[in-house]
Amino acid sequence: MARVLTPQNEDFPRWYQDLVAKAELADNGPVKGQQVIRPTGYAIWERMVDEIDDRIKETGTENASFPLLVPQSYLQREAQHVEGFAPECWTVTHAGGKELDEPVVIRPTSETVIGEYMAKWVQSYRDLPLLLNQWANVMRYEMRTRLFLRTSEFLWQEGHTAHATYEDAHAFTLRILHEVYADFMRDVLAVPVLAGLKTADERFAGALNTFTCEAMMRDGKALQMGTSHELGQNFATAFDIRYLGSDGKEHLSWTTSWGVSTRLVGGLIMAHGDDNGLRLPPRLAPVQAYLMTVKDGEGVAETAAKLRDELKAVGVRVKHDDRVDIPFGRRAVDAELKGHPIRIELGPRDLAAGKATIVRRVDGSKTPVPLESVVTAVVDALAADQAALYDEALRFREERTVDVSDVGEAVEAAATGFARIPWDKCGVEGEATAAQSGVTVRCLQRADGTVPDNEEPGLVATLARAY
Amino acid sequence: MARVLTPQNEDFPRWYQDLVAKAELADNGPVKGQQVIRPTGYAIWERMVDEIDDRIKETGTENASFPLLVPQSYLQREAQHVEGFAPECWTVTHAGGKELDEPVVIRPTSETVIGEYMAKWVQSYRDLPLLLNQWANVMRYEMRTRLFLRTSEFLWQEGHTAHATYEDAHAFTLRILHEVYADFMRDVLAVPVLAGLKTADERFAGALNTFTCEAMMRDGKALQMGTSHELGQNFATAFDIRYLGSDGKEHLSWTTSWGVSTRLVGGLIMAHGDDNGLRLPPRLAPVQAYLMTVKDGEGVAETAAKLRDELKAVGVRVKHDDRVDIPFGRRAVDAELKGHPIRIELGPRDLAAGKATIVRRVDGSKTPVPLESVVTAVVDALAADQAALYDEALRFREERTVDVSDVGEAVEAAATGFARIPWDKCGVEGEATAAQSGVTVRCLQRADGTVPDNEEPGLVATLARAY
């Protein structure tokens, strides 16, 4: 088969760029750093949204919509927050042909505007917890951009919650990390993630603690897939989010925020893609079974339609490609690029033999299957391939993770993967040293891999180069 | 019961404002004309999105995402379009602390940027039709705003399609009007809409024809609920959307665009709401059955949980309110305000009698129902009330629609409702005269109520005051 993409081993960033273009996932927008997400890419994002939204709603969180534009003065109320975001803002100065009285910025995130409304809506302890989420676009000015991974505008969800106590806010931050993010990433995306605590240096601007899910890409670099922030009382103080307690006294609330973005699409591509294109985990895939009419012939259309209906009936997301006027090879290459987990090929020759050919994207294997067994074979293959992708990614990460005992070794190991080092052998000084070589502390975990509540003795740091 | 809202007959705009605030649907945003859609309001919008999105996908249209920011130069390429939108634009002049080389505007609509990409993606007749949609926020500067109905930022879907022929584009414009918009509005929103053609004066900036769905609100005014535009070759010319035909020659495409927005939420409120609050049609309602524990008592919690599970099992969207520490009356008023179609009240006294009380929002009727019949009663009531709301709205519109024979009469009739007049007795001059009294031509239909393909002899105009 002709080479379609630059091989990963030759030039990984180029492979990524080729894939995003040739699988028709996204395009650069007309304004610097913006992106156009094409239908093939957007269908992947829609599936992510569905799965994440279900999990968010399971926690009792409700969706809402807050404005795109934020007064500059809002941003300035929390000192660290304005420091973190002011340099990245896009500013609107005119509307309706006139200059605005006060310039407003396109939200880089909605902490401040939501803080303002929480203060209004939270009056008594009965109003807590207040659990809000929004699916929205945000903008941050970026000098160097890459489709899905770093763009000036991106789509995301941002959760914002207010609680009566530190304990409740803390537990909710971790619940989102585990039950929404890590669960979705592992079970749906088939991406093994490290869940852990960020160092002070990598924390969200204004947060007490930031928790993160970190994944290894197929070039050994890390990608931060999602974060959950414990904001303490910083925003509650800045926006005066107070409530009357059951004790009859006024108290400050405790808030959290958490988000994942279209960056997840980039992570998915780089975690599973190979030299032939994307490989979509079956649970996520918008098209799980891509049914291809190889060429026309007696009974082919009828059999294909019957197969399609049978697959739909058992809940398989199936798409029928009967564009026999386009060369089969071209369509097959396109299907590999787009990463549909299963391809079912059906032509007159197959039909004469009473069979169809099942091609599995995960390993490229081709198996002729009797027509009456196709549905079962597809269902089985989808389940097996979901597990296979996860296992492959986990093995890859384990093979490229090295335990080291000083920062020099960590930087060396980070050339090809992750380095694990006791945090007390690294510390903020080691972190600064590593940063000079472009290596960062991705997260801190307990020695057994669990997530600490705070920085505590005995933590292990994972260092890597990162996107 | 104490008066909760300003009555509709006393002050309809005030009633609307009261309802939006007290049912916790939306709030004003911090920047002029922006809105915060609160969870109760957003859940309604989410249900609309689900239903509309299903219908859009049925037409073969795929979702995508285009950038928020549009170069000013794009807007200028289509003469009528720039004239229509330039005065409404919000302009971004700075990013990352620096002035931009070219100012960019926040999309007032995405015709221009999508035109640019269609030109790139459409090469051959095989690429047509290209059927795209996006769910997005847009901004238009507005001097006088009203939550949901007219806001500077709103959420919407905008469909954009390119076709090989006039006939195909024309048919698709009408397919969206009928199968997506009118079908959704009638069947899900229970709002009877007039589908028709806009006059030249009311057309979208740059369109050949605009088709519309118009509904009557409970103050007799019209609301434009959604529009579908035939853009002819205007945008294809401006953006050079050409394709190589099967005849081996280059041709210009024909494009369409169509949209509905969060304005639909305002329309829903004003089409069905009464002096006690919102009345949600069951098919749309995020909560169809609101199950209230009146007060605690032996077996109440268990029975409520059982009822909830049984209702869920038959597909009813049910919410259990067991906040017995909040006075029952307050909760009941709130449920009326929010418009849940069915309320099920269960307390120790009901339980002792082996019954629950079913309260129907549509007419306020209360019926004690044996516990074992509650599920059936709820399912039946939901179906009946969907029809009842539609019938009531239709009757209301019919009672307030008058056939007239000159523009003066039309203006008079528009004080309380719709006026129907042969278009040749009104014409562009009559339209201008009526406009001086704040009355506009909402749409043109054939005498039998069907939608004309173009302006043709014998059409009937419906005139009204409008939002």
Short mmCIF file of N, CA and C in Angstrom, two decimals, chain B residues 272-397:
data_model
loop_
_atom_site.label_atom_id
_atom_site.label_comp_id
_atom_site.label_asym_id
_atom_site.label_seq_id
_atom_site.Cartn_x
_atom_site.Cartn_y
_atom_site.Cartn_z
N HIS B 272 -47.42 29.40 25.51
CA HIS B 272 -48.16 28.50 26.41
C HIS B 272 -48.30 28.99 27.85
N GLY B 273 -47.48 29.93 28.26
CA GLY B 273 -47.47 30.34 29.67
C GLY B 273 -48.80 30.93 30.12
N ASP B 274 -49.12 30.80 31.39
CA ASP B 274 -50.32 31.43 31.93
C ASP B 274 -49.98 32.20 33.22
N ASP B 275 -50.98 32.65 33.92
CA ASP B 275 -50.71 33.52 35.06
C ASP B 275 -50.03 32.80 36.23
N ASN B 276 -49.98 31.49 36.18
CA ASN B 276 -49.25 30.75 37.22
C ASN B 276 -47.84 30.38 36.82
N GLY B 277 -47.49 30.62 35.54
CA GLY B 277 -46.13 30.30 35.11
C GLY B 277 -46.08 29.67 33.75
N LEU B 278 -45.01 28.95 33.55
CA LEU B 278 -44.76 28.26 32.30
C LEU B 278 -45.65 27.03 32.22
N ARG B 279 -46.01 26.64 30.98
CA ARG B 279 -46.66 25.33 30.81
C ARG B 279 -45.87 24.63 29.72
N LEU B 280 -45.13 23.61 30.10
CA LEU B 280 -44.27 22.94 29.13
C LEU B 280 -45.01 21.80 28.45
N PRO B 281 -44.92 21.72 27.12
CA PRO B 281 -45.51 20.58 26.44
C PRO B 281 -44.76 19.30 26.85
N PRO B 282 -45.49 18.23 27.14
CA PRO B 282 -44.85 17.02 27.67
C PRO B 282 -43.70 16.48 26.81
N ARG B 283 -43.84 16.54 25.50
CA ARG B 283 -42.77 15.97 24.67
C ARG B 283 -41.46 16.71 24.84
N LEU B 284 -41.57 18.00 25.16
CA LEU B 284 -40.35 18.79 25.34
C LEU B 284 -39.85 18.75 26.77
N ALA B 285 -40.75 18.75 27.71
CA ALA B 285 -40.42 18.99 29.12
C ALA B 285 -39.23 18.16 29.63
N PRO B 286 -38.22 18.84 30.19
CA PRO B 286 -37.09 18.10 30.78
C PRO B 286 -37.56 17.23 31.94
N VAL B 287 -38.53 17.74 32.70
CA VAL B 287 -39.17 16.94 33.76
C VAL B 287 -40.63 16.82 33.37
N GLN B 288 -41.07 15.61 33.06
CA GLN B 288 -42.46 15.41 32.66
C GLN B 288 -43.36 15.17 33.87
N ALA B 289 -42.84 14.44 34.82
CA ALA B 289 -43.61 14.14 36.03
C ALA B 289 -42.78 14.56 37.24
N TYR B 290 -43.34 15.48 37.99
CA TYR B 290 -42.66 16.01 39.17
C TYR B 290 -43.30 15.35 40.38
N LEU B 291 -42.58 14.43 40.95
CA LEU B 291 -43.11 13.60 42.03
C LEU B 291 -42.76 14.24 43.38
N MET B 292 -43.79 14.71 44.08
CA MET B 292 -43.55 15.44 45.32
C MET B 292 -43.96 14.65 46.56
N THR B 293 -43.01 14.48 47.44
CA THR B 293 -43.37 13.97 48.76
C THR B 293 -43.96 15.14 49.53
N VAL B 294 -45.26 15.02 49.89
CA VAL B 294 -45.93 16.11 50.60
C VAL B 294 -45.33 16.27 51.98
N LYS B 295 -45.34 15.19 52.73
CA LYS B 295 -44.55 15.15 53.96
C LYS B 295 -44.21 13.70 54.29
N ASP B 296 -43.23 13.54 55.16
CA ASP B 296 -42.77 12.20 55.45
C ASP B 296 -43.80 11.40 56.24
N GLY B 297 -43.65 10.12 56.21
CA GLY B 297 -44.55 9.24 56.96
C GLY B 297 -44.17 7.81 56.61
N GLU B 298 -44.72 6.87 57.36
CA GLU B 298 -44.33 5.49 57.14
C GLU B 298 -44.63 5.04 55.72
N GLY B 299 -43.62 4.53 55.06
CA GLY B 299 -43.80 3.98 53.71
C GLY B 299 -43.80 5.01 52.60
N VAL B 300 -43.80 6.30 52.93
CA VAL B 300 -43.89 7.32 51.88
C VAL B 300 -42.65 7.29 50.98
N ALA B 301 -41.47 7.30 51.61
CA ALA B 301 -40.23 7.32 50.82
C ALA B 301 -40.14 6.11 49.90
N GLU B 302 -40.49 4.93 50.45
CA GLU B 302 -40.41 3.69 49.66
C GLU B 302 -41.37 3.73 48.49
N THR B 303 -42.61 4.17 48.76
CA THR B 303 -43.62 4.22 47.70
C THR B 303 -43.20 5.22 46.62
N ALA B 304 -42.66 6.37 47.06
CA ALA B 304 -42.22 7.38 46.10
C ALA B 304 -41.09 6.81 45.23
N ALA B 305 -40.14 6.14 45.86
CA ALA B 305 -39.02 5.58 45.11
C ALA B 305 -39.50 4.55 44.10
N LYS B 306 -40.50 3.75 44.52
CA LYS B 306 -41.05 2.73 43.64
C LYS B 306 -41.74 3.38 42.44
N LEU B 307 -42.57 4.39 42.73
CA LEU B 307 -43.26 5.10 41.65
C LEU B 307 -42.25 5.71 40.67
N ARG B 308 -41.24 6.34 41.24
CA ARG B 308 -40.20 6.98 40.40
C ARG B 308 -39.57 5.94 39.46
N ASP B 309 -39.22 4.80 40.01
CA ASP B 309 -38.58 3.77 39.19
C ASP B 309 -39.51 3.22 38.13
N GLU B 310 -40.78 3.05 38.51
CA GLU B 310 -41.76 2.55 37.52
C GLU B 310 -41.96 3.54 36.38
N LEU B 311 -42.00 4.83 36.73
CA LEU B 311 -42.18 5.85 35.69
C LEU B 311 -40.95 5.89 34.78
N LYS B 312 -39.78 5.85 35.39
CA LYS B 312 -38.54 5.82 34.60
C LYS B 312 -38.54 4.63 33.65
N ALA B 313 -38.99 3.49 34.17
CA ALA B 313 -38.94 2.26 33.37
C ALA B 313 -39.79 2.36 32.11
N VAL B 314 -40.86 3.15 32.14
CA VAL B 314 -41.67 3.30 30.92
C VAL B 314 -41.26 4.55 30.13
N GLY B 315 -40.12 5.15 30.52
CA GLY B 315 -39.56 6.23 29.71
C GLY B 315 -40.05 7.63 30.07
N VAL B 316 -40.71 7.76 31.22
CA VAL B 316 -41.15 9.09 31.66
C VAL B 316 -39.96 9.79 32.36
N ARG B 317 -39.74 11.04 32.00
CA ARG B 317 -38.68 11.81 32.67
C ARG B 317 -39.26 12.33 33.99
N VAL B 318 -38.78 11.74 35.07
CA VAL B 318 -39.37 12.01 36.38
C VAL B 318 -38.32 12.61 37.31
N LYS B 319 -38.78 13.51 38.18
CA LYS B 319 -37.89 14.06 39.19
C LYS B 319 -38.59 13.95 40.54
N HIS B 320 -37.88 13.47 41.52
CA HIS B 320 -38.46 13.29 42.84
C HIS B 320 -38.04 14.44 43.76
N ASP B 321 -39.01 15.12 44.28
CA ASP B 321 -38.75 16.23 45.21
C ASP B 321 -39.16 15.77 46.60
N ASP B 322 -38.16 15.46 47.41
CA ASP B 322 -38.46 15.00 48.77
C ASP B 322 -37.96 16.01 49.81
N ARG B 323 -37.94 17.28 49.42
CA ARG B 323 -37.44 18.31 50.33
C ARG B 323 -38.53 18.73 51.32
N VAL B 324 -38.87 17.80 52.18
CA VAL B 324 -40.01 18.05 53.08
C VAL B 324 -39.73 19.15 54.11
N ASP B 325 -38.47 19.58 54.20
CA ASP B 325 -38.18 20.69 55.12
C ASP B 325 -38.55 22.04 54.51
N ILE B 326 -38.90 22.04 53.21
CA ILE B 326 -39.39 23.28 52.58
C ILE B 326 -40.90 23.17 52.51
N PRO B 327 -41.63 24.25 52.89
CA PRO B 327 -43.10 24.16 52.90
C PRO B 327 -43.64 23.65 51.57
N PHE B 328 -44.62 22.78 51.67
CA PHE B 328 -45.19 22.17 50.47
C PHE B 328 -45.73 23.23 49.49
N GLY B 329 -46.40 24.24 50.02
CA GLY B 329 -46.99 25.28 49.17
C GLY B 329 -45.95 25.98 48.31
N ARG B 330 -44.83 26.27 48.93
CA ARG B 330 -43.77 26.95 48.20
C ARG B 330 -43.25 26.08 47.06
N ARG B 331 -43.11 24.80 47.35
CA ARG B 331 -42.61 23.88 46.31
C ARG B 331 -43.63 23.74 45.19
N ALA B 332 -44.91 23.70 45.56
CA ALA B 332 -45.96 23.54 44.55
C ALA B 332 -46.02 24.76 43.63
N VAL B 333 -45.92 25.95 44.23
CA VAL B 333 -45.91 27.19 43.43
C VAL B 333 -44.72 27.16 42.47
N ASP B 334 -43.58 26.75 42.97
CA ASP B 334 -42.38 26.69 42.14
C ASP B 334 -42.55 25.71 40.98
N ALA B 335 -43.20 24.57 41.26
CA ALA B 335 -43.43 23.57 40.21
C ALA B 335 -44.36 24.13 39.13
N GLU B 336 -45.36 24.92 39.56
CA GLU B 336 -46.27 25.56 38.59
C GLU B 336 -45.50 26.56 37.75
N LEU B 337 -44.70 27.37 38.41
CA LEU B 337 -43.89 28.37 37.70
C LEU B 337 -43.03 27.71 36.63
N LYS B 338 -42.43 26.59 36.99
CA LYS B 338 -41.49 25.92 36.07
C LYS B 338 -42.20 25.10 35.02
N GLY B 339 -43.50 24.84 35.23
CA GLY B 339 -44.32 24.29 34.15
C GLY B 339 -44.22 22.80 33.90
N HIS B 340 -43.76 22.03 34.88
CA HIS B 340 -43.74 20.57 34.70
C HIS B 340 -45.15 20.10 34.36
N PRO B 341 -45.34 19.30 33.33
CA PRO B 341 -46.70 18.94 32.89
C PRO B 341 -47.54 18.24 33.95
N ILE B 342 -46.91 17.32 34.68
CA ILE B 342 -47.67 16.54 35.68
C ILE B 342 -46.98 16.65 37.03
N ARG B 343 -47.80 16.86 38.05
CA ARG B 343 -47.27 16.83 39.40
C ARG B 343 -47.93 15.64 40.08
N ILE B 344 -47.15 14.82 40.76
CA ILE B 344 -47.73 13.71 41.52
C ILE B 344 -47.46 14.01 42.99
N GLU B 345 -48.53 14.14 43.75
CA GLU B 345 -48.36 14.46 45.17
C GLU B 345 -48.63 13.22 46.01
N LEU B 346 -47.68 12.94 46.91
CA LEU B 346 -47.79 11.74 47.72
C LEU B 346 -47.44 12.05 49.17
N GLY B 347 -48.36 11.79 50.06
CA GLY B 347 -48.10 12.01 51.48
C GLY B 347 -48.74 10.89 52.28
N PRO B 348 -48.60 10.93 53.62
CA PRO B 348 -49.12 9.83 54.46
C PRO B 348 -50.63 9.65 54.28
N ARG B 349 -51.38 10.74 54.10
CA ARG B 349 -52.82 10.61 53.96
C ARG B 349 -53.19 9.91 52.66
N ASP B 350 -52.50 10.33 51.55
CA ASP B 350 -52.72 9.67 50.26
C ASP B 350 -52.41 8.18 50.39
N LEU B 351 -51.26 7.92 51.00
CA LEU B 351 -50.80 6.54 51.09
C LEU B 351 -51.81 5.68 51.86
N ALA B 352 -52.34 6.25 52.93
CA ALA B 352 -53.33 5.52 53.73
C ALA B 352 -54.55 5.15 52.89
N ALA B 353 -54.87 6.03 51.93
CA ALA B 353 -56.02 5.76 51.05
C ALA B 353 -55.60 4.95 49.82
N GLY B 354 -54.30 4.57 49.77
CA GLY B 354 -53.82 3.79 48.62
C GLY B 354 -53.80 4.59 47.33
N LYS B 355 -53.67 5.92 47.47
CA LYS B 355 -53.74 6.78 46.29
C LYS B 355 -52.60 7.79 46.23
N ALA B 356 -52.47 8.43 45.08
CA ALA B 356 -51.63 9.61 44.92
C ALA B 356 -52.48 10.62 44.16
N THR B 357 -52.12 11.91 44.29
CA THR B 357 -52.90 12.93 43.57
C THR B 357 -52.12 13.38 42.33
N ILE B 358 -52.80 13.33 41.19
CA ILE B 358 -52.18 13.79 39.95
C ILE B 358 -52.73 15.17 39.61
N VAL B 359 -51.80 16.12 39.47
CA VAL B 359 -52.19 17.50 39.13
C VAL B 359 -51.66 17.80 37.73
N ARG B 360 -52.59 18.19 36.85
CA ARG B 360 -52.17 18.48 35.47
C ARG B 360 -51.96 19.97 35.29
N ARG B 361 -50.78 20.34 34.83
CA ARG B 361 -50.43 21.76 34.70
C ARG B 361 -51.28 22.46 33.64
N VAL B 362 -51.66 21.71 32.61
CA VAL B 362 -52.37 22.34 31.50
C VAL B 362 -53.68 22.97 31.94
N ASP B 363 -54.40 22.32 32.85
CA ASP B 363 -55.69 22.88 33.29
C ASP B 363 -55.84 22.95 34.80
N GLY B 364 -54.80 22.55 35.52
CA GLY B 364 -54.83 22.65 36.97
C GLY B 364 -55.67 21.59 37.66
N SER B 365 -56.21 20.64 36.90
CA SER B 365 -57.09 19.63 37.49
C SER B 365 -56.32 18.69 38.43
N LYS B 366 -57.00 18.31 39.52
CA LYS B 366 -56.39 17.41 40.51
C LYS B 366 -57.22 16.14 40.61
N THR B 367 -56.58 15.00 40.45
CA THR B 367 -57.31 13.74 40.50
C THR B 367 -56.60 12.74 41.40
N PRO B 368 -57.32 12.19 42.40
CA PRO B 368 -56.72 11.11 43.20
C PRO B 368 -56.74 9.83 42.36
N VAL B 369 -55.62 9.15 42.31
CA VAL B 369 -55.51 7.95 41.47
C VAL B 369 -54.96 6.80 42.30
N PRO B 370 -55.57 5.61 42.22
CA PRO B 370 -55.03 4.47 42.97
C PRO B 370 -53.56 4.26 42.60
N LEU B 371 -52.74 3.93 43.57
CA LEU B 371 -51.30 3.83 43.34
C LEU B 371 -50.94 2.94 42.15
N GLU B 372 -51.69 1.82 42.02
CA GLU B 372 -51.32 0.88 40.96
C GLU B 372 -51.67 1.42 39.56
N SER B 373 -52.45 2.53 39.51
CA SER B 373 -52.81 3.10 38.20
C SER B 373 -52.04 4.37 37.86
N VAL B 374 -51.14 4.79 38.77
CA VAL B 374 -50.47 6.08 38.56
C VAL B 374 -49.69 6.11 37.25
N VAL B 375 -48.94 5.07 36.98
CA VAL B 375 -48.09 5.08 35.78
C VAL B 375 -48.94 5.23 34.52
N THR B 376 -49.98 4.45 34.42
CA THR B 376 -50.86 4.55 33.25
C THR B 376 -51.50 5.92 33.16
N ALA B 377 -51.97 6.42 34.31
CA ALA B 377 -52.61 7.74 34.32
C ALA B 377 -51.65 8.83 33.86
N VAL B 378 -50.41 8.73 34.30
CA VAL B 378 -49.41 9.73 33.91
C VAL B 378 -49.15 9.66 32.41
N VAL B 379 -48.93 8.47 31.91
CA VAL B 379 -48.64 8.29 30.48
C VAL B 379 -49.81 8.83 29.64
N ASP B 380 -51.02 8.51 30.05
CA ASP B 380 -52.19 9.01 29.32
C ASP B 380 -52.30 10.53 29.39
N ALA B 381 -52.07 11.07 30.57
CA ALA B 381 -52.19 12.52 30.73
C ALA B 381 -51.14 13.25 29.90
N LEU B 382 -49.95 12.69 29.84
CA LEU B 382 -48.89 13.34 29.05
C LEU B 382 -49.29 13.44 27.58
N ALA B 383 -49.83 12.36 27.06
CA ALA B 383 -50.25 12.36 25.65
C ALA B 383 -51.41 13.34 25.44
N ALA B 384 -52.38 13.30 26.35
CA ALA B 384 -53.55 14.16 26.20
C ALA B 384 -53.16 15.63 26.31
N ASP B 385 -52.24 15.95 27.21
CA ASP B 385 -51.90 17.35 27.45
C ASP B 385 -51.04 17.93 26.35
N GLN B 386 -50.27 17.07 25.70
CA GLN B 386 -49.52 17.53 24.52
C GLN B 386 -50.53 18.04 23.48
N ALA B 387 -51.54 17.25 23.22
CA ALA B 387 -52.57 17.62 22.24
C ALA B 387 -53.37 18.83 22.72
N ALA B 388 -53.67 18.85 24.03
CA ALA B 388 -54.49 19.95 24.56
C ALA B 388 -53.79 21.30 24.40
N LEU B 389 -52.49 21.32 24.65
CA LEU B 389 -51.76 22.59 24.51
C LEU B 389 -51.77 23.06 23.07
N TYR B 390 -51.56 22.12 22.15
CA TYR B 390 -51.56 22.49 20.73
C TYR B 390 -52.93 23.03 20.34
N ASP B 391 -53.97 22.31 20.72
CA ASP B 391 -55.33 22.72 20.36
C ASP B 391 -55.68 24.08 20.93
N GLU B 392 -55.28 24.30 22.17
CA GLU B 392 -55.57 25.57 22.81
C GLU B 392 -54.88 26.72 22.06
N ALA B 393 -53.62 26.51 21.70
CA ALA B 393 -52.87 27.55 20.99
C ALA B 393 -53.45 27.79 19.60
N LEU B 394 -53.88 26.72 18.97
CA LEU B 394 -54.47 26.85 17.63
C LEU B 394 -55.79 27.62 17.70
N ARG B 395 -56.62 27.26 18.66
CA ARG B 395 -57.89 27.94 18.84
C ARG B 395 -57.66 29.42 19.12
N PHE B 396 -56.70 29.68 19.98
CA PHE B 396 -56.37 31.07 20.33
C PHE B 396 -55.99 31.85 19.07
N ARG B 397 -55.14 31.24 18.24
CA ARG B 397 -54.71 31.94 17.03
C ARG B 397 -55.88 32.15 16.08
#
